[in-house]
Each structure stands twice: as structure tokens, then as C-alpha cells.
Short mmCIF file of C-alpha atoms in Angstrom, two decimals:
data_model
loop_
_atom_site.label_atom_id
_atom_site.label_comp_id
_atom_site.label_asym_id
_atom_site.label_seq_id
_atom_site.Cartn_x
_atom_site.Cartn_y
_atom_site.Cartn_z
CA MET O 148 -0.16 -0.24 0.18
CA ARG O 149 1.51 3.10 -1.43
CA LYS O 150 1.51 6.32 1.80
CA LEU O 151 1.34 9.71 1.15
CA PHE O 152 2.69 12.02 3.76
CA ILE O 153 2.47 15.65 4.93
CA THR O 154 4.72 17.45 7.11
CA VAL O 155 4.01 21.02 8.45
CA ALA O 156 6.58 23.02 10.10
CA LEU O 157 5.37 25.78 11.79
CA GLY O 158 8.55 27.62 12.51
CA ALA O 159 11.16 27.97 15.37
CA ALA O 160 8.42 28.53 18.14
CA LEU O 161 7.24 24.91 17.07
CA ALA O 162 10.04 23.44 16.18
CA GLY O 163 9.69 20.03 15.69
CA CYS O 164 5.84 19.65 15.91
CA GLY O 165 3.76 18.29 13.10
CA LYS O 166 0.91 16.95 11.17
CA SER O 167 0.64 13.72 9.63
CA GLU O 168 -2.41 12.99 7.50
CA PRO O 169 -3.87 9.67 6.71
CA PRO O 170 -2.73 7.89 3.50
CA PRO O 171 -4.88 7.45 0.60
CA GLN O 172 -6.16 3.89 -0.23
CA ALA O 173 -3.99 3.14 -3.51
CA ALA O 174 -2.41 5.08 -6.21
CA GLY O 175 -4.86 4.38 -8.95
CA ASP O 176 -7.56 5.25 -6.45
CA ALA O 177 -9.60 8.41 -6.81
CA SER O 178 -9.15 8.80 -3.04
CA PHE O 179 -5.49 9.39 -3.69
CA GLU O 180 -6.12 12.55 -6.21
CA ALA O 181 -9.12 13.94 -3.67
CA LYS O 182 -6.40 13.39 -0.82
CA LEU O 183 -3.86 14.92 -2.37
CA GLN O 184 -6.15 18.12 -3.57
CA GLU O 185 -6.89 18.71 -0.08
CA GLN O 186 -3.94 18.86 1.31
CA LEU O 187 -2.90 21.22 -1.46
CA LEU O 188 -6.09 23.08 -0.36
CA ASP O 189 -5.38 23.03 3.40
CA ALA O 190 -1.79 23.63 3.28
CA LYS O 191 0.08 26.04 5.48
CA PRO O 192 3.18 27.95 5.21
CA GLY O 193 6.28 25.60 5.65
CA SER O 194 4.04 22.69 4.84
CA VAL O 195 6.11 19.97 3.15
CA ILE O 196 3.92 17.60 1.10
CA GLU O 197 5.64 14.45 0.62
CA ILE O 198 4.63 12.05 -2.00
CA PRO O 199 6.22 8.66 -2.18
CA ALA O 200 7.04 6.12 -5.16
CA GLY O 201 4.56 5.23 -6.78
CA HIS O 202 2.43 6.14 -10.53
CA TYR O 203 -0.71 8.29 -9.63
CA ALA O 204 -3.56 8.37 -12.23
CA LEU O 205 -5.16 11.23 -11.77
CA LYS O 206 -8.27 13.18 -13.79
CA ARG O 207 -8.29 16.68 -12.11
CA GLY O 208 -5.87 19.10 -12.40
CA LEU O 209 -4.04 20.59 -9.36
CA SER O 210 -4.12 23.81 -7.55
CA LEU O 211 -1.88 25.59 -5.05
CA ARG O 212 -2.53 29.11 -3.24
CA THR O 213 -0.57 29.10 -0.23
CA ASP O 214 3.11 30.78 -0.02
CA GLY O 215 5.83 28.59 1.34
CA VAL O 216 4.72 25.23 0.14
CA THR O 217 7.11 22.33 -0.80
CA ILE O 218 6.40 19.58 -3.03
CA ARG O 219 8.20 16.45 -2.75
CA GLY O 220 8.57 13.12 -4.56
CA ALA O 221 10.92 10.29 -4.33
CA GLY O 222 12.46 11.02 -7.80
CA MET O 223 11.66 12.03 -11.02
CA ASP O 224 11.67 8.22 -12.21
CA LYS O 225 9.88 6.83 -9.32
CA THR O 226 7.07 8.94 -8.14
CA VAL O 227 5.26 9.73 -11.21
CA LEU O 228 1.59 11.36 -11.57
CA SER O 229 0.15 10.66 -14.62
CA PHE O 230 -2.30 12.81 -15.99
CA LYS O 231 -3.13 10.62 -19.05
CA GLY O 232 -7.06 10.60 -18.21
CA GLN O 233 -7.49 14.37 -17.56
CA VAL O 234 -10.82 15.19 -18.01
CA VAL O 235 -10.86 18.29 -15.86
CA GLY O 236 -8.59 21.74 -15.51
CA PRO O 237 -6.13 23.23 -18.29
CA GLU O 238 -2.89 22.41 -16.40
CA GLY O 239 -1.66 19.25 -14.44
CA LEU O 240 -0.64 21.30 -11.23
CA LEU O 241 -1.21 25.67 -11.48
CA VAL O 242 0.61 27.28 -8.61
CA ASN O 243 -0.46 30.90 -7.75
CA ALA O 244 2.30 31.34 -4.61
CA SER O 245 5.70 32.36 -3.67
CA ASP O 246 8.37 31.04 -1.95
CA PHE O 247 7.36 27.69 -3.60
CA THR O 248 9.31 24.41 -4.19
CA ILE O 249 8.71 21.21 -6.37
CA GLU O 250 11.33 18.49 -6.63
CA ASN O 251 12.08 14.77 -7.15
CA LEU O 252 8.82 13.51 -9.10
CA ALA O 253 7.48 13.64 -12.02
CA LEU O 254 4.15 14.92 -14.33
CA GLU O 255 3.03 12.97 -17.06
CA ASP O 256 0.43 13.65 -20.12
CA THR O 257 -1.36 16.74 -19.19
CA LYS O 258 -4.09 17.74 -21.05
CA GLY O 259 -2.24 21.29 -21.22
CA ASP O 260 0.79 22.75 -19.47
CA ALA O 261 2.31 20.80 -16.72
CA LEU O 262 3.41 22.79 -14.41
CA LYS O 263 2.06 26.65 -14.53
CA ILE O 264 3.48 29.05 -12.14
CA ASN O 265 1.67 32.44 -12.02
CA GLN O 266 3.16 35.57 -10.15
CA GLY O 267 5.28 34.19 -7.71
CA LYS O 268 8.81 34.96 -5.93
CA ASN O 269 11.64 32.76 -4.62
CA ILE O 270 10.50 29.72 -6.99
CA THR O 271 12.45 26.23 -6.86
CA ILE O 272 11.89 23.41 -9.65
CA ARG O 273 14.30 21.08 -8.87
CA GLY O 274 14.73 17.22 -10.50
CA VAL O 275 11.37 17.41 -12.13
CA ARG O 276 10.30 15.67 -15.23
CA VAL O 277 7.56 16.63 -17.42
CA GLU O 278 6.71 14.05 -20.29
CA TRP O 279 4.24 13.43 -22.69
CA THR O 280 4.76 9.68 -23.33
CA GLY O 281 3.11 9.89 -26.98
CA GLY O 282 5.90 11.63 -28.93
CA PRO O 283 5.84 15.21 -30.26
CA LYS O 284 2.38 15.83 -30.96
CA THR O 285 0.53 19.26 -31.65
CA SER O 286 -2.19 17.78 -28.95
CA ASN O 287 0.41 17.65 -26.05
CA GLY O 288 0.19 20.59 -23.62
CA ALA O 289 2.03 23.66 -24.81
CA TYR O 290 4.41 24.39 -21.98
CA GLY O 291 6.10 21.72 -19.59
CA LEU O 292 7.47 23.90 -16.52
CA TYR O 293 6.07 27.46 -17.26
CA PRO O 294 6.89 30.10 -14.45
CA VAL O 295 5.48 33.31 -15.51
CA LYS O 296 5.20 36.71 -14.30
CA THR O 297 7.85 35.59 -11.53
CA HIS O 298 10.87 36.75 -9.50
CA ASN O 299 14.04 34.76 -8.06
CA VAL O 300 13.70 31.66 -10.34
CA LEU O 301 15.83 28.38 -10.12
CA ILE O 302 14.88 25.46 -12.50
CA GLU O 303 17.61 22.68 -11.93
CA ASP O 304 18.30 19.16 -12.91
CA SER O 305 14.97 18.58 -14.44
CA VAL O 306 13.72 17.14 -18.19
CA VAL O 307 11.07 18.11 -20.34
CA ILE O 308 9.85 15.79 -23.28
CA GLY O 309 7.19 16.30 -25.77
CA ALA O 310 5.87 20.02 -25.31
CA SER O 311 3.95 21.32 -28.36
CA ASP O 312 5.50 25.04 -27.53
CA ALA O 313 8.21 25.26 -24.77
CA GLY O 314 9.69 22.65 -22.77
CA ILE O 315 11.51 24.90 -19.96
CA TYR O 316 9.96 28.34 -20.37
CA VAL O 317 10.31 31.85 -18.29
CA GLY O 318 8.27 34.85 -19.11
CA GLN O 319 7.59 37.66 -18.23
CA SER O 320 10.36 37.04 -15.01
CA ASP O 321 13.46 38.19 -13.81
CA ASN O 322 16.28 37.20 -11.99
CA ILE O 323 16.25 34.05 -13.33
CA ILE O 324 18.63 30.83 -13.64
CA VAL O 325 18.15 27.67 -15.45
CA ARG O 326 20.86 25.19 -15.21
CA ASN O 327 21.85 21.97 -15.79
CA ASN O 328 18.50 20.45 -17.34
CA ARG O 329 17.47 18.62 -20.13
CA ALA O 330 15.05 19.14 -23.12
CA GLU O 331 14.17 16.87 -25.94
CA TYR O 332 11.16 16.58 -28.74
CA ASN O 333 9.81 19.84 -27.94
CA VAL O 334 9.16 22.78 -30.35
CA ALA O 335 11.60 25.53 -28.26
CA GLY O 336 13.89 23.38 -25.64
CA VAL O 337 14.36 26.19 -23.76
CA GLU O 338 12.80 29.40 -23.74
CA ILE O 339 13.54 32.87 -21.97
CA GLU O 340 10.87 35.25 -23.40
CA ASN O 341 10.22 38.53 -22.21
CA SER O 342 12.64 38.32 -19.17
CA VAL O 343 15.14 40.33 -17.39
CA HIS O 344 18.55 38.99 -15.82
CA ALA O 345 18.38 35.42 -16.76
CA ASP O 346 21.69 32.99 -16.93
CA VAL O 347 20.81 29.63 -19.03
CA TYR O 348 23.82 27.21 -18.44
CA GLY O 349 24.96 23.45 -18.70
CA ASN O 350 21.68 22.62 -20.44
CA THR O 351 21.30 19.85 -22.91
CA ALA O 352 19.26 20.57 -25.84
CA THR O 353 18.53 18.05 -28.43
CA ASN O 354 15.95 16.82 -30.93
CA ASN O 355 13.83 19.97 -30.40
CA THR O 356 12.83 22.22 -32.87
CA GLY O 357 14.82 24.93 -31.89
CA GLY O 358 16.81 24.30 -28.82
CA ILE O 359 17.15 27.40 -26.74
CA LEU O 360 15.41 30.85 -27.31
CA VAL O 361 15.51 34.12 -26.20
CA PHE O 362 12.31 35.93 -27.20
CA ASN O 363 10.84 39.05 -27.06
CA MET O 364 7.25 39.57 -28.34
CA PRO O 365 4.92 42.24 -28.14
CA ASN O 366 1.91 43.18 -25.91
CA LEU O 367 3.47 41.72 -22.89
CA SER O 368 3.44 43.18 -19.54
CA GLN O 369 7.56 44.16 -19.85
CA GLU O 370 10.54 43.69 -22.48
CA GLY O 371 13.41 41.31 -21.95
CA HIS O 372 16.84 41.93 -21.66
CA SER O 373 20.02 40.73 -20.32
CA THR O 374 20.22 37.04 -21.01
CA ARG O 375 23.67 34.61 -20.58
CA VAL O 376 23.24 31.72 -22.64
CA PHE O 377 26.80 29.95 -21.75
CA ARG O 378 28.12 26.15 -21.26
CA ASN O 379 24.99 24.21 -22.62
CA LYS O 380 25.36 21.42 -25.47
CA VAL O 381 22.71 22.38 -28.46
CA TYR O 382 23.02 19.67 -30.88
CA ALA O 383 20.46 17.87 -33.70
CA ASN O 384 17.65 20.26 -33.14
CA ASN O 385 16.10 18.73 -36.00
CA THR O 386 12.52 18.23 -35.25
CA ASP O 387 9.89 19.49 -37.51
CA ASN O 388 7.60 22.34 -36.12
CA PHE O 389 4.52 20.91 -34.48
CA ALA O 390 3.40 23.81 -32.65
CA ALA O 391 -0.05 24.96 -32.76
CA LYS O 392 -1.03 27.18 -35.73
CA GLY O 393 -0.41 31.05 -34.53
CA ALA O 394 2.02 29.86 -31.51
CA ALA O 395 4.58 32.40 -31.53
CA VAL O 396 7.06 29.43 -31.61
CA ALA O 397 5.44 27.92 -34.84
CA SER O 398 7.85 30.01 -37.06
CA VAL O 399 10.92 28.52 -35.51
CA PRO O 400 12.25 26.90 -38.70
CA ALA O 401 13.55 23.29 -37.73
CA GLY O 402 17.22 22.79 -37.67
CA SER O 403 17.90 25.97 -35.24
CA GLY O 404 20.35 25.42 -32.64
CA VAL O 405 20.24 29.07 -30.22
CA VAL O 406 17.87 31.49 -31.44
CA VAL O 407 17.67 35.41 -30.46
CA ASN O 408 14.02 37.36 -31.43
CA SER O 409 13.68 40.87 -30.78
CA ASN O 410 15.70 41.10 -27.38
CA ASP O 411 18.22 43.05 -26.53
CA LYS O 412 21.75 42.37 -24.38
CA VAL O 413 22.16 38.70 -25.06
CA GLU O 414 25.53 37.01 -24.85
CA ILE O 415 26.10 33.75 -25.81
CA PHE O 416 29.19 31.91 -25.26
CA ASP O 417 30.98 28.82 -24.01
CA ASN O 418 28.64 26.45 -25.97
CA ASP O 419 28.97 23.54 -27.80
CA ILE O 420 26.31 23.81 -30.80
CA ALA O 421 26.28 21.76 -33.74
CA ASP O 422 24.47 20.09 -36.39
CA HIS O 423 21.55 22.22 -36.95
CA ARG O 424 20.09 21.72 -40.45
CA THR O 425 18.78 25.61 -41.34
CA ALA O 426 21.81 26.77 -38.69
CA ASN O 427 23.42 26.72 -35.34
CA LEU O 428 22.62 30.31 -34.52
CA ILE O 429 19.74 32.51 -35.68
CA VAL O 430 19.35 36.12 -34.64
CA ALA O 431 16.20 37.62 -36.25
CA SER O 432 13.60 40.41 -35.41
CA TYR O 433 9.72 40.17 -35.13
CA PHE O 434 9.45 41.06 -38.62
CA SER O 435 10.59 37.62 -39.69
CA THR O 436 8.38 35.51 -37.67
CA ASN O 437 4.57 34.23 -39.05
CA TYR O 438 3.16 36.06 -35.68
CA TYR O 439 3.83 38.99 -37.27
CA ASN O 440 0.49 39.77 -38.95
CA THR O 441 -1.90 38.21 -36.28
CA ARG O 442 -2.79 41.01 -34.28
CA GLY O 443 -1.70 44.47 -33.61
CA VAL O 444 1.72 45.67 -32.03
CA SER O 445 2.07 48.34 -29.42
CA PRO O 446 3.71 51.58 -30.42
CA ASN O 447 6.35 51.34 -27.53
CA TYR O 448 7.65 47.62 -28.61
CA ASN O 449 11.26 47.46 -30.30
CA PRO O 450 11.21 44.55 -32.68
CA TYR O 451 14.76 44.92 -33.00
CA PRO O 452 17.47 42.49 -31.59
CA LYS O 453 20.18 44.72 -30.10
CA GLY O 454 23.36 44.16 -27.87
CA ILE O 455 24.34 40.67 -29.26
CA PHE O 456 27.38 39.29 -28.43
CA ILE O 457 28.47 35.70 -29.47
CA TYR O 458 31.53 34.72 -28.72
CA GLY O 459 34.01 31.77 -28.14
CA ASN O 460 31.81 29.24 -28.80
CA ARG O 461 32.22 25.63 -30.22
CA LEU O 462 30.27 25.05 -33.70
CA LYS O 463 30.27 22.67 -36.15
CA GLY O 464 27.82 21.21 -38.99
CA GLY O 465 24.54 22.60 -39.97
CA GLY O 466 23.52 24.86 -42.51
CA ASP O 467 22.73 21.93 -45.23
CA SER O 468 19.08 21.63 -45.52
CA PRO O 469 17.55 25.02 -44.36
CA ASP O 470 13.70 24.59 -43.33
CA GLY O 471 11.06 26.34 -45.61
CA ILE O 472 11.41 27.34 -49.27
CA LYS O 473 12.66 30.88 -48.94
CA LEU O 474 15.67 29.72 -46.72
CA LYS O 475 16.08 26.98 -49.06
CA THR O 476 16.21 29.24 -51.95
CA LEU O 477 18.83 31.57 -50.18
CA LYS O 478 20.88 28.43 -49.22
CA THR O 479 21.27 27.38 -52.58
CA ALA O 480 21.63 30.70 -54.73
CA MET O 481 24.40 31.54 -52.22
CA TYR O 482 26.35 28.56 -51.47
CA GLY O 483 24.90 25.83 -54.18
CA LEU O 484 22.77 22.61 -53.95
CA ASN O 485 25.57 20.94 -52.10
CA GLY O 486 26.71 24.05 -49.84
CA HIS O 487 25.48 25.27 -46.01
CA PHE O 488 24.81 28.35 -44.54
CA PRO O 489 27.99 29.46 -41.97
CA ASP O 490 27.11 29.56 -38.13
CA VAL O 491 25.39 32.65 -38.09
CA LEU O 492 22.13 33.54 -39.68
CA TRP O 493 20.73 37.28 -39.46
CA ASP O 494 17.53 38.01 -41.22
CA GLY O 495 18.97 41.61 -41.56
CA TYR O 496 16.54 43.68 -39.88
CA VAL O 497 17.82 46.74 -38.24
CA ASP O 498 16.36 50.13 -36.93
CA PRO O 499 16.74 52.37 -39.56
CA LYS O 500 16.51 55.59 -36.94
CA SER O 501 19.53 54.46 -35.17
CA LEU O 502 21.70 53.94 -38.05
CA VAL O 503 25.15 56.17 -38.12
CA ASP O 504 27.11 55.52 -40.95
CA GLY O 505 25.21 52.61 -41.53
CA LEU O 506 25.63 50.90 -38.50
CA PRO O 507 23.61 51.26 -34.65
CA PRO O 508 24.85 52.75 -31.81
CA ALA O 509 27.95 50.88 -30.25
CA ASP O 510 26.20 49.29 -27.25
CA ASP O 511 23.31 47.99 -30.06
CA ARG O 512 25.46 46.46 -32.12
CA ILE O 513 25.46 42.51 -33.14
CA CYS O 514 28.83 41.75 -32.38
CA ILE O 515 30.16 38.02 -33.52
CA GLN O 516 33.50 36.23 -32.73
CA ASP O 517 34.63 32.70 -33.31
CA VAL O 518 32.67 31.58 -35.77
CA ASN O 519 33.13 30.31 -39.60
CA GLY O 520 31.00 33.00 -41.27
CA VAL O 521 27.00 35.44 -40.91
CA VAL O 522 24.64 35.37 -43.80
CA ASN O 523 22.50 38.39 -43.37
CA ALA O 524 19.46 37.28 -45.14
CA ASP O 525 18.22 40.57 -46.08
CA GLY O 526 15.02 39.95 -44.70
CA PRO O 527 13.56 43.55 -45.16
CA HIS O 528 13.84 43.02 -49.15
CA ASP O 529 12.50 39.47 -48.95
CA TYR O 530 16.08 37.79 -49.12
CA LYS O 531 17.19 39.62 -52.85
CA ASN O 532 20.62 41.01 -51.51
CA PRO O 533 22.00 38.67 -48.98
CA ASP O 534 25.41 39.44 -47.99
CA SER O 535 28.16 37.33 -46.12
CA ASP O 536 30.37 40.62 -45.57
CA MET O 537 31.98 39.90 -41.91
CA LYS O 538 32.83 43.70 -41.19
CA ARG O 539 30.57 45.13 -39.65
CA TYR O 540 30.05 42.17 -36.77
CA GLN O 541 33.68 42.86 -35.72
CA CYS O 542 33.28 44.29 -32.37
CA THR O 543 32.87 43.80 -28.90
CA LEU O 544 30.25 44.47 -26.17
CA PRO O 545 30.33 44.91 -22.28
CA LYS O 546 29.86 41.43 -20.79
CA LEU O 547 26.79 40.56 -18.49
CA PRO O 548 27.31 40.08 -14.97
CA PRO O 549 26.26 37.13 -13.25
CA VAL O 550 22.62 36.57 -11.90
CA VAL O 551 22.34 35.94 -8.40
CA LEU O 552 19.76 34.61 -6.72
CA ASP O 553 18.72 36.13 -3.42
CA PRO O 554 18.20 34.12 -1.23
CA GLU O 555 19.80 31.72 -2.73
CA PRO O 556 17.74 28.41 -2.54
CA LYS O 557 19.24 25.16 -0.51
CA ALA O 558 19.62 21.79 -2.04
#
């Protein structure tokens, strides 16, 4: 008989006191689901909800609204919450709370997003596996690990497989560390969107449509800037795009390694990036997305990538079979049927109001070092006048400071 325990830490005044709840009857029994949701509803600040090893079937989404709660399993391959038969709720687990930790368990086959955390601070996601076990499908949930409008976020040692939008996504947030995770067979492996001060490092992204994305989309609560992408392994992200029509990531070409779209102050260094059939690195503007004409855009939105610094990466392969007829035609015209794009593909959009002698201000430039070439696709003129002149990218930018979480989460 599997058991589920809840321990309540009531602070120094009541140190050592705890509360133990009777276990549900069985892993597959509806009583388990009801008991778990009851414990989430009854949780107090300091509660630790422990779910032992087992495969637990749930039909309803779970929710938590209490600050200071920890949910802990016995391991990402030992404690499995399966939502394969989910009939109620758009998420697997929806959290509207701060000082939240979830660790050492799996969420499988949720109807919609697996774990959504909305408007909290001091969020830790550690050792969590999210997976849609039927492989990459448009009908899979959009997001795996999904903190949005959050502050002080750590996502580490986790695995996400099969999300139809982004496996690991942090949006409209600030002070973020995403480290030592694995993302595979998602549309976007890791995506940092409209967020400020993010460090993305030590991750492995493979078999996604795009490996690591740093995006800035219009009409959201804040604009993104200051993201560092470093010491990641990003290789063979060539899965056909299976995002829902109209989603922002539906425009990501299959075979994209690291992609920057309309974001500012992005530093990409010390990564191993290889074998992406469109390009190992892509720098683009909002104008190159299929999302462009679907809705109005705020007049204050800045669609151009600015202050992009790419250097010191280890790059190989790729660029031999780009996704989409325009990119295929461009590649063939420039490099022949058997040729390939260089490491970096830039769509060529630049803010015309900012140019001085043909170049943006020093801090807004795209600076690229240690690559085998860059192609400016000339998107503004429908790819009619592309060029591969490296001179405009020969510059450096100030390096961004590391992200420091405050407080630093305890292991």
C-alpha cells in the first residue's frame, strides 16, 4: 500500500511539531487524487507534502494558492503523477504562490501545461520530469515547466520531453537561473521570453525544433533584456515544428540551435552547438516571424535585436538543409545545392532610425566572434540582396554580470 505524507513545519516557536495525514488507499484510487488536492488546499506556510514512489493516475488538475509550500517526491522516475486520463482542468498543477519548491517527481501527459506558476517569487523547480509519453504531437500540452510573471526563479536538474510550445519556459519574469536541465522533442527546448536577468547554462537541448530561444514578443507586461546563454550542449535540434498554428514558436525553423528574436543584451558564449540543418545560431527580428500579422503591436514595442554578443562557442556542422522554401532558395543561391549556411543566420532587420554611417550605436550592435561566417539574409528586401561580409560584426560589447538569486535556494 502506497502512502502519502504531509509534514507541516510551523517555524521556530513550534520546532519539531508536525502533522501527519492518513494516506490514500491506493495509487490508482480516486481517493489518492482527492486527498492530494485536499492537502494542497489545506496547506499552511511551511508545509512539506511528500509523495512516495508510485505511479498515480489523476483525472483532475491540481492547484495550490498558499505561500511557502514544498512538494517533494522520491525521484523523477519513481514518483509519477500521470494525467493521461485528465478530464478537468487546463494544467496539471497550477500554482499561484511564492516561496514554492517542487522537486523529485514527474508529471506526465497533462491535457494542457504541465506545471504553471503564476505571479510568485522565490520559485525552485528541481529534479522534475515532465513528459508527454506519446512523442511530439500538436495535441500535447503547450508548456512543460512554465513560471510566468515571477521573480527569483531556479530551474535545475529537470527533464522536459514533448511540449508543443516550450519545454522549459520562463516568461515576463526577472532574476532567473535555468541550469543543468535536459530538453528533448519539444518545439522550443528552453525559452526565455520577455524576461530580465537570466542565466541559462549547463543544459542539454537536443531533438527539439529549436534548442534555446531568447524572445521578446509584443503586447506583454515587460520587455526582455540581459540574458546569458553559456556552457550548454545544443545539438541536432531538427524535429519538424509541431506547434499549434498561430503560436509564436510556430515560426521557428526546424534545425535551429540558439535563436534570439527581438531581444536586447544577449550574450552567447562557451556553448557546444552543432548539426542544425537551418543554422546553429539565428538572430532575427519580430518581422521574420509568422506571428507578425496576426494581431496589433504596441507602438512602444521594439522589434529589433540589439546588443547581441556571440563569442567563444564551439560550432560544427549544420546549415545544409534549411527549413522553408525561402531559406532553401537563399542557401542554394549563395552556396549551391551541396553547400550550407555558415554558423550564424541574421535576418538583416535593423532599426533605420538608429543608424549612423550605416551602423547602430556601439551598445546596440550585433558583435560576433569565433564563427565560420555570418549570412545577412536581407529580410527587409525579401532576401534579394543577401551578403556574407563579416566587417559589421567585428566588435565587442560589455559582458553581463552573473545572476545571483536572493535568497539562494537550499539543495
